[in-house]
CSV table of C-alpha atoms in Angstrom, one decimal:
chain,number,residue,atom,x,y,z
A,1,ASP,CA,7.6,0.2,4.9
A,2,THR,CA,7.8,-0.6,1.1
A,3,ALA,CA,4.4,-0.6,-0.5
A,4,VAL,CA,5.2,-2.9,-3.4
A,5,SER,CA,8.4,-4.9,-3.3
A,6,GLN,CA,10.1,-7.2,-5.8
A,7,THR,CA,12.9,-9.7,-5.5
A,8,PRO,CA,15.4,-9.9,-6.9
A,9,LYS,CA,16.3,-6.4,-8.1
A,10,TYR,CA,18.8,-7.7,-10.6
A,11,LEU,CA,18.8,-11.1,-12.3
A,12,VAL,CA,21.5,-12.2,-14.7
A,13,THR,CA,21.1,-15.7,-16.2
A,14,GLN,CA,21.9,-17.8,-19.2
A,15,MET,CA,19.6,-18.7,-22.1
A,16,GLY,CA,17.6,-21.8,-21.4
A,17,ASN,CA,17.4,-21.4,-17.6
A,18,ASP,CA,14.2,-21.1,-15.6
A,19,LYS,CA,13.8,-18.2,-13.2
A,20,SER,CA,11.2,-16.6,-10.9
A,21,ILE,CA,10.5,-13.1,-9.8
A,22,LYS,CA,8.5,-12.4,-6.6
A,23,CYS,CA,6.2,-9.5,-5.8
A,24,GLU,CA,4.5,-8.6,-2.6
A,25,GLN,CA,2.3,-5.6,-1.7
A,26,ASN,CA,1.2,-4.5,1.7
A,27,LEU,CA,-1.4,-1.9,0.6
A,28,GLY,CA,-4.4,-4.2,1.0
A,29,HIS,CA,-5.1,-4.0,-2.8
A,30,ASP,CA,-7.0,-6.7,-4.5
A,31,THR,CA,-5.5,-6.4,-8.0
A,32,MET,CA,-1.9,-7.0,-9.1
A,33,TYR,CA,-0.1,-6.7,-12.4
A,34,TRP,CA,3.1,-7.6,-14.2
A,35,TYR,CA,4.5,-5.2,-16.8
A,36,LYS,CA,7.5,-5.6,-19.1
A,37,GLN,CA,9.6,-2.5,-20.0
A,38,ASP,CA,11.9,-2.9,-22.9
A,39,SER,CA,15.2,-1.1,-23.6
A,40,LYS,CA,13.3,1.8,-25.2
A,41,LYS,CA,11.3,2.3,-22.1
A,42,PHE,CA,8.1,1.0,-23.7
A,43,LEU,CA,5.8,-0.4,-21.0
A,44,LYS,CA,3.4,-3.2,-21.7
A,45,ILE,CA,1.1,-5.2,-19.5
A,46,MET,CA,1.5,-8.9,-19.3
A,47,PHE,CA,-0.9,-10.2,-16.7
A,48,SER,CA,-3.4,-9.0,-14.1
A,49,TYR,CA,-4.9,-10.8,-11.2
A,50,ASN,CA,-7.9,-9.7,-9.2
A,51,ASN,CA,-8.5,-11.6,-5.9
A,52,LYS,CA,-6.2,-14.4,-7.2
A,53,GLU,CA,-8.1,-14.7,-10.4
A,54,LEU,CA,-6.4,-14.1,-13.8
A,55,ILE,CA,-8.3,-11.3,-15.5
A,56,ILE,CA,-5.9,-10.0,-18.1
A,57,ASN,CA,-3.6,-12.2,-20.1
A,58,GLU,CA,-1.9,-10.5,-22.9
A,59,THR,CA,-0.2,-12.2,-25.9
A,60,VAL,CA,2.7,-13.5,-23.9
A,61,PRO,CA,4.7,-16.6,-24.6
A,62,ASN,CA,3.5,-19.5,-22.5
A,63,ARG,CA,7.0,-19.8,-21.1
A,64,PHE,CA,5.8,-17.0,-18.8
A,65,SER,CA,3.5,-18.3,-16.0
A,66,PRO,CA,2.1,-16.0,-13.2
A,67,LYS,CA,1.0,-17.4,-9.9
A,68,SER,CA,-0.9,-15.6,-7.2
A,69,PRO,CA,-1.0,-17.6,-4.0
A,70,ASP,CA,-2.9,-14.8,-2.2
A,71,LYS,CA,-4.1,-11.3,-2.8
A,72,ALA,CA,-0.8,-9.8,-1.5
A,73,HIS,CA,1.5,-11.8,-3.7
A,74,LEU,CA,2.0,-12.3,-7.5
A,75,ASN,CA,5.0,-14.2,-8.8
A,76,LEU,CA,6.3,-14.6,-12.3
A,77,HIS,CA,8.0,-17.8,-13.4
A,78,ILE,CA,9.8,-17.8,-16.7
A,79,ASN,CA,10.9,-21.1,-18.4
A,80,SER,CA,13.6,-21.5,-21.0
A,81,LEU,CA,14.8,-18.0,-21.0
A,82,GLU,CA,15.6,-16.3,-24.3
A,83,LEU,CA,17.8,-13.2,-25.1
A,84,GLY,CA,14.6,-11.3,-26.0
A,85,ASP,CA,13.3,-11.7,-22.4
A,86,SER,CA,15.9,-9.2,-21.2
A,87,ALA,CA,14.0,-6.3,-19.8
A,88,VAL,CA,12.9,-4.6,-16.6
A,89,TYR,CA,9.8,-6.3,-15.1
A,90,PHE,CA,7.5,-4.3,-12.9
A,91,CYS,CA,4.9,-5.5,-10.5
A,92,ALA,CA,2.1,-3.1,-9.6
A,93,SER,CA,-1.1,-3.2,-7.5
A,94,SER,CA,-4.3,-1.3,-7.3
A,95,HIS,CA,-7.7,-1.3,-5.6
A,96,SER,CA,-10.3,-2.4,-8.2
A,97,GLY,CA,-13.1,-0.3,-6.8
A,98,GLY,CA,-11.0,2.7,-5.9
A,99,ASP,CA,-9.3,5.6,-7.6
A,100,TYR,CA,-7.6,3.4,-10.3
A,101,GLU,CA,-4.1,4.4,-9.3
A,102,GLN,CA,-1.6,1.7,-9.7
A,103,TYR,CA,1.4,1.5,-7.3
A,104,PHE,CA,4.5,0.2,-8.9
A,105,GLY,CA,7.4,-1.8,-7.5
A,106,PRO,CA,11.0,-0.8,-8.1
A,107,GLY,CA,11.4,-3.3,-10.9
A,108,THR,CA,13.6,-6.4,-11.6
A,109,ARG,CA,16.2,-6.0,-14.3
A,110,LEU,CA,16.5,-9.3,-16.1
A,111,THR,CA,19.5,-9.9,-18.3
A,112,VAL,CA,19.7,-13.1,-20.3
A,113,THR,CA,23.2,-13.9,-21.7
B,1,ALA,CA,-8.8,-0.4,-29.7
B,2,GLN,CA,-7.3,2.3,-27.5
B,3,SER,CA,-3.9,3.8,-28.2
B,4,VAL,CA,-1.8,6.6,-26.7
B,5,THR,CA,0.5,8.9,-28.6
B,6,GLN,CA,3.2,11.1,-27.0
B,7,LEU,CA,4.5,13.1,-29.9
B,8,ASP,CA,7.7,14.2,-28.3
B,9,SER,CA,10.1,11.4,-27.3
B,10,GLN,CA,12.6,13.8,-25.8
B,11,VAL,CA,12.1,17.3,-24.4
B,12,PRO,CA,15.1,19.4,-23.2
B,13,VAL,CA,14.2,22.5,-21.3
B,14,PHE,CA,16.2,25.0,-19.2
B,15,GLU,CA,15.7,25.1,-15.4
B,16,GLU,CA,12.8,27.4,-14.3
B,17,ALA,CA,11.3,27.5,-17.8
B,18,PRO,CA,7.8,26.2,-18.5
B,19,VAL,CA,7.2,22.8,-20.1
B,20,GLU,CA,4.3,21.1,-21.8
B,21,LEU,CA,4.4,17.3,-22.6
B,22,ARG,CA,1.8,16.3,-25.1
B,23,CYS,CA,-0.5,13.3,-25.0
B,24,ASN,CA,-3.2,12.3,-27.4
B,25,TYR,CA,-5.3,9.2,-27.2
B,26,SER,CA,-7.8,7.3,-29.3
B,27,SER,CA,-10.8,5.5,-27.9
B,28,SER,CA,-14.4,5.1,-29.0
B,29,VAL,CA,-15.6,5.2,-25.4
B,30,SER,CA,-15.1,7.3,-22.3
B,31,VAL,CA,-11.7,6.8,-20.7
B,32,TYR,CA,-9.8,7.6,-17.5
B,33,LEU,CA,-6.5,9.3,-18.1
B,34,PHE,CA,-3.2,9.3,-16.1
B,35,TRP,CA,0.2,10.7,-16.1
B,36,TYR,CA,3.0,8.7,-14.4
B,37,VAL,CA,6.6,9.7,-13.8
B,38,GLN,CA,9.6,7.4,-13.7
B,39,TYR,CA,12.8,8.6,-12.2
B,40,PRO,CA,16.0,6.9,-13.2
B,41,ASN,CA,16.2,3.3,-12.0
B,42,GLN,CA,12.9,3.5,-10.2
B,43,GLY,CA,9.3,2.3,-10.7
B,44,LEU,CA,6.5,4.6,-11.9
B,45,GLN,CA,4.5,6.8,-9.6
B,46,LEU,CA,1.3,8.7,-10.3
B,47,LEU,CA,1.5,12.4,-11.0
B,48,LEU,CA,-2.2,13.0,-11.6
B,49,LYS,CA,-5.3,11.5,-13.1
B,50,TYR,CA,-8.6,12.5,-14.7
B,51,LEU,CA,-11.6,10.4,-13.9
B,52,SER,CA,-14.5,12.9,-14.3
B,53,GLY,CA,-15.4,16.4,-13.5
B,54,SER,CA,-13.2,19.5,-13.9
B,55,THR,CA,-11.1,19.2,-17.0
B,56,LEU,CA,-8.1,20.9,-15.3
B,57,VAL,CA,-6.4,18.4,-13.0
B,58,LYS,CA,-3.7,19.3,-10.5
B,59,GLY,CA,-1.1,16.8,-9.4
B,60,ILE,CA,2.0,16.5,-7.3
B,61,ASN,CA,5.2,18.5,-7.7
B,62,GLY,CA,3.4,21.4,-9.3
B,63,PHE,CA,2.2,19.6,-12.4
B,64,GLU,CA,-1.2,20.0,-14.0
B,65,ALA,CA,-3.0,18.6,-17.0
B,66,GLU,CA,-6.0,19.6,-19.0
B,67,PHE,CA,-8.4,17.1,-20.5
B,68,ASN,CA,-9.7,18.1,-23.9
B,69,LYS,CA,-12.4,15.7,-25.1
B,70,SER,CA,-12.9,17.2,-28.6
B,71,GLN,CA,-9.2,17.0,-29.3
B,72,THR,CA,-8.7,13.8,-27.3
B,73,SER,CA,-5.7,15.2,-25.6
B,74,PHE,CA,-4.4,15.3,-22.1
B,75,HIS,CA,-1.3,17.5,-22.1
B,76,LEU,CA,0.9,17.9,-19.0
B,77,ARG,CA,2.3,21.2,-18.0
B,78,LYS,CA,4.5,22.8,-15.4
B,79,PRO,CA,5.1,26.6,-15.2
B,80,SER,CA,8.7,26.3,-13.9
B,81,VAL,CA,10.8,23.1,-14.0
B,82,HIS,CA,13.5,22.0,-11.6
B,83,ILE,CA,16.5,19.8,-12.1
B,84,SER,CA,14.8,17.1,-10.1
B,85,ASP,CA,12.0,16.9,-12.7
B,86,THR,CA,14.4,15.1,-15.1
B,87,ALA,CA,12.6,11.8,-15.7
B,88,GLU,CA,10.6,9.8,-18.1
B,89,TYR,CA,6.9,10.8,-18.3
B,90,PHE,CA,4.2,8.4,-19.4
B,91,CYS,CA,0.6,9.2,-20.4
B,92,ALA,CA,-1.8,6.3,-19.9
B,93,VAL,CA,-5.5,5.5,-20.5
B,94,ARG,CA,-8.0,2.9,-19.4
B,95,ARG,CA,-11.7,2.3,-20.0
B,96,THR,CA,-13.0,0.7,-16.9
B,97,SER,CA,-11.8,-0.5,-13.5
B,98,TYR,CA,-11.2,-4.0,-14.9
B,99,ASP,CA,-9.6,-3.0,-18.1
B,100,LYS,CA,-5.9,-2.9,-18.8
B,101,VAL,CA,-4.0,0.4,-18.8
B,102,ILE,CA,-2.5,1.4,-22.1
B,103,PHE,CA,0.7,3.4,-21.7
B,104,GLY,CA,2.1,5.8,-24.2
B,105,PRO,CA,5.7,5.4,-25.4
B,106,GLY,CA,7.0,8.0,-22.9
B,107,THR,CA,8.6,11.4,-23.1
B,108,SER,CA,12.1,11.9,-21.6
B,109,LEU,CA,12.3,15.3,-19.9
B,110,SER,CA,15.8,16.7,-19.4
B,111,VAL,CA,16.1,19.8,-17.4
B,112,ILE,CA,19.3,21.8,-18.2
B,113,PRO,CA,20.9,23.9,-15.5
């Protein structure tokens, strides 16, 4: 069973479109994250939710809106996509009171043309 | 503010040779330290972590790291590398369980047959 899964794995779309990426974890964790990895492999946190509550919200354009319907799911919706949004987006999860290890999903490669 | 420096962006090494990947961090408070590995086209997975206690930490796949508080370093080592170790390696730091993880820029390890 996949611990952290993301859909879709690849997403190719045009500028101006709206798209969503879904993430699910079956590890029983209470904290989930979205990261963006650029073309130079630099990894930066975007958002973090703990028990469905937003606890980390980095300087991200408000075109990006996370939603956590329950502890096991964290989705990312992006409005009005721009060329600079092209990147690999990783979802991760962890247990807030545990060993601090984050478990990462396989990533979603977003290409905006 | 915290930051993480990985001085070597690329490290080529011959198979069965030892390797050290360097990581330095800056923080005014105590931190937790991590090394993650990212194999091509995959998400990140934890190699090892330092939370407290012994400064020499052993991880998976024969890797180990040593925490040096005075030098604010957490260098990763392996005595003999294999082709399968070819990957991107990220050093990371966080202050508390609810704080964000700051990742270094990564070191690309290439093992040469």
